[in-house]
């Protein structure tokens, strides 16, 4: 029987060998009051697209928090409409691309606006914004700029990576309780 050859690691390869991690989906999330929320196991897999995660998040919020006023911004004009997009160049003429870019601007699309908007007041925040990313998703400069603007208005904004992190952040925001109203008394 031939001996297995062991490959000597070159300096460039030494950091690359890692143990394979076993992915185990999480079935439930429990909030601070002990309420359990069932999770969608299919969208927890590595490699799930941002769109699939966002659809599952909307379904989860609508099912478990029916009183939440939520707008999902990732649905409108989801695909990248710009002059440099390879997909757009393949499907459309340059004139059609410019027309779509104009429509996007005319509709009030703000590049970098968070994917999920919750308008219920909780804690000291008049609303909540979540930028949904996959586990490996990267935050763009426009998203950072818009987030700083929204935080300046008092909104709570987060970037959450993956289905589980997104839901944990939403449940934590909902657990803050109703916003504390300030009562102003006038002295006579």
XYZ file of C-alpha atoms in Angstrom:
188
model
C 0.000 0.000 0.000
C 1.517 3.360 -1.029
C 2.243 5.892 1.672
C 0.252 9.111 1.661
C 2.442 12.041 0.858
C 2.179 14.853 3.319
C 2.358 18.246 1.729
C 4.663 20.668 3.419
C 3.014 24.049 3.893
C 4.749 26.897 2.219
C 4.810 30.226 4.120
C 2.018 31.594 1.900
C -0.241 28.599 2.712
C 0.193 28.451 6.486
C -2.734 30.698 7.401
C -5.082 29.066 4.914
C -5.576 25.672 6.515
C -8.462 25.832 8.970
C -10.782 23.315 10.473
C -14.068 23.082 8.634
C -16.802 24.590 10.755
C -20.064 22.729 11.038
C -23.091 24.958 10.541
C -25.972 24.321 12.915
C -29.095 26.420 12.310
C -30.783 28.009 15.321
C -34.439 27.051 15.729
C -35.659 29.661 18.245
C -34.809 33.105 19.622
C -35.958 34.000 23.118
C -36.606 37.609 24.126
C -36.037 39.143 27.577
C -39.562 38.128 28.697
C -38.989 34.480 27.781
C -41.115 34.523 24.606
C -39.818 32.113 21.973
C -39.813 32.975 18.272
C -39.428 30.240 15.681
C -36.813 30.896 12.991
C -36.775 29.965 9.317
C -34.071 27.298 9.106
C -33.682 27.484 5.313
C -32.391 31.078 5.206
C -29.778 30.529 7.911
C -27.533 28.528 5.586
C -24.300 30.164 4.491
C -24.641 31.387 0.935
C -28.254 32.509 1.282
C -28.784 35.672 -0.759
C -29.540 39.039 0.820
C -32.904 39.084 -0.943
C -33.932 35.701 0.534
C -32.873 36.825 4.014
C -34.827 40.070 3.691
C -38.006 38.271 2.568
C -37.753 35.945 5.569
C -37.197 38.912 7.933
C -40.332 40.660 6.645
C -42.339 37.446 7.062
C -40.995 37.001 10.615
C -41.768 40.589 11.687
C -45.276 40.584 10.196
C -46.057 37.251 11.894
C -44.594 37.968 15.334
C -44.986 41.757 15.662
C -48.239 42.709 13.870
C -48.296 46.128 15.592
C -44.945 47.141 14.091
C -45.160 49.752 11.321
C -42.519 48.540 8.913
C -41.429 49.535 5.415
C -39.027 47.362 3.473
C -36.959 49.491 1.075
C -35.017 46.659 -0.501
C -37.897 45.704 -2.797
C -37.992 48.771 -5.006
C -35.533 48.864 -7.873
C -33.494 46.137 -6.206
C -31.153 45.483 -9.084
C -28.314 47.885 -9.620
C -29.355 50.488 -12.160
C -26.278 52.369 -13.278
C -24.143 52.882 -16.319
C -21.391 50.506 -15.142
C -23.597 47.479 -14.373
C -22.613 44.512 -16.561
C -26.097 43.001 -16.263
C -27.724 46.235 -17.357
C -25.356 46.595 -20.319
C -26.227 43.076 -21.416
C -30.011 43.555 -21.124
C -30.552 47.176 -22.106
C -29.286 49.819 -24.473
C -27.360 52.824 -23.043
C -30.418 55.021 -23.686
C -32.686 52.644 -21.710
C -30.183 52.515 -18.828
C -30.089 56.326 -18.600
C -33.904 56.416 -18.644
C -34.056 53.968 -15.709
C -31.427 55.949 -13.765
C -33.576 59.054 -14.265
C -36.713 57.229 -13.075
C -34.881 55.999 -9.982
C -33.846 59.582 -9.084
C -37.299 60.997 -9.908
C -38.943 58.464 -7.590
C -36.840 59.781 -4.718
C -34.559 56.789 -4.331
C -31.770 57.580 -1.869
C -28.634 55.493 -2.430
C -27.518 53.949 0.853
C -30.900 54.168 2.635
C -31.312 51.220 5.054
C -33.255 48.180 3.867
C -35.731 48.009 6.725
C -37.554 50.911 8.353
C -39.519 50.524 11.583
C -41.465 53.621 12.572
C -42.608 52.561 16.039
C -41.125 54.594 18.859
C -39.133 52.580 21.378
C -36.904 53.705 24.234
C -35.546 57.118 23.339
C -35.760 56.544 19.587
C -38.514 57.704 17.232
C -37.725 54.844 14.842
C -35.340 52.102 13.803
C -33.429 51.424 10.594
C -31.667 48.168 9.696
C -29.183 47.714 6.886
C -29.477 43.997 6.108
C -26.330 42.226 4.923
C -25.317 38.657 4.313
C -22.642 37.285 6.645
C -19.966 38.497 4.256
C -21.759 41.645 3.049
C -19.824 44.909 2.902
C -21.177 48.309 3.937
C -20.823 50.936 1.208
C -19.774 54.559 1.771
C -23.261 55.837 0.831
C -24.779 53.586 3.512
C -22.444 54.968 6.176
C -23.282 58.552 5.180
C -27.055 57.974 5.289
C -26.769 56.117 8.600
C -24.955 59.066 10.213
C -27.647 61.425 8.902
C -30.467 59.265 10.314
C -28.705 58.848 13.676
C -28.435 62.640 13.825
C -32.244 62.720 13.647
C -32.446 60.441 16.703
C -33.209 57.201 14.874
C -31.545 53.995 16.006
C -29.611 52.519 13.062
C -27.729 49.229 12.805
C -26.002 47.086 10.224
C -26.882 43.446 10.841
C -25.123 40.544 9.113
C -27.196 37.435 8.471
C -30.746 36.374 9.285
C -30.129 35.622 12.955
C -28.359 38.943 13.706
C -31.091 40.909 11.923
C -33.831 39.259 13.984
C -31.919 39.621 17.255
C -31.525 43.357 16.576
C -35.235 43.801 15.749
C -36.370 41.861 18.827
C -33.985 43.895 21.016
C -35.440 47.136 19.612
C -39.017 45.920 20.184
C -38.064 44.969 23.769
C -37.143 48.600 24.544
C -40.813 49.346 25.167
C -42.763 52.428 24.137
C -40.864 55.690 23.835
C -40.694 57.739 26.991
C -42.641 60.927 26.257
C -41.353 64.150 27.730
C -43.971 66.143 29.553
C -43.470 69.889 29.449
C -45.104 72.063 32.073
C -45.555 75.753 31.588
C -45.065 77.951 34.596
C -47.416 80.862 34.966
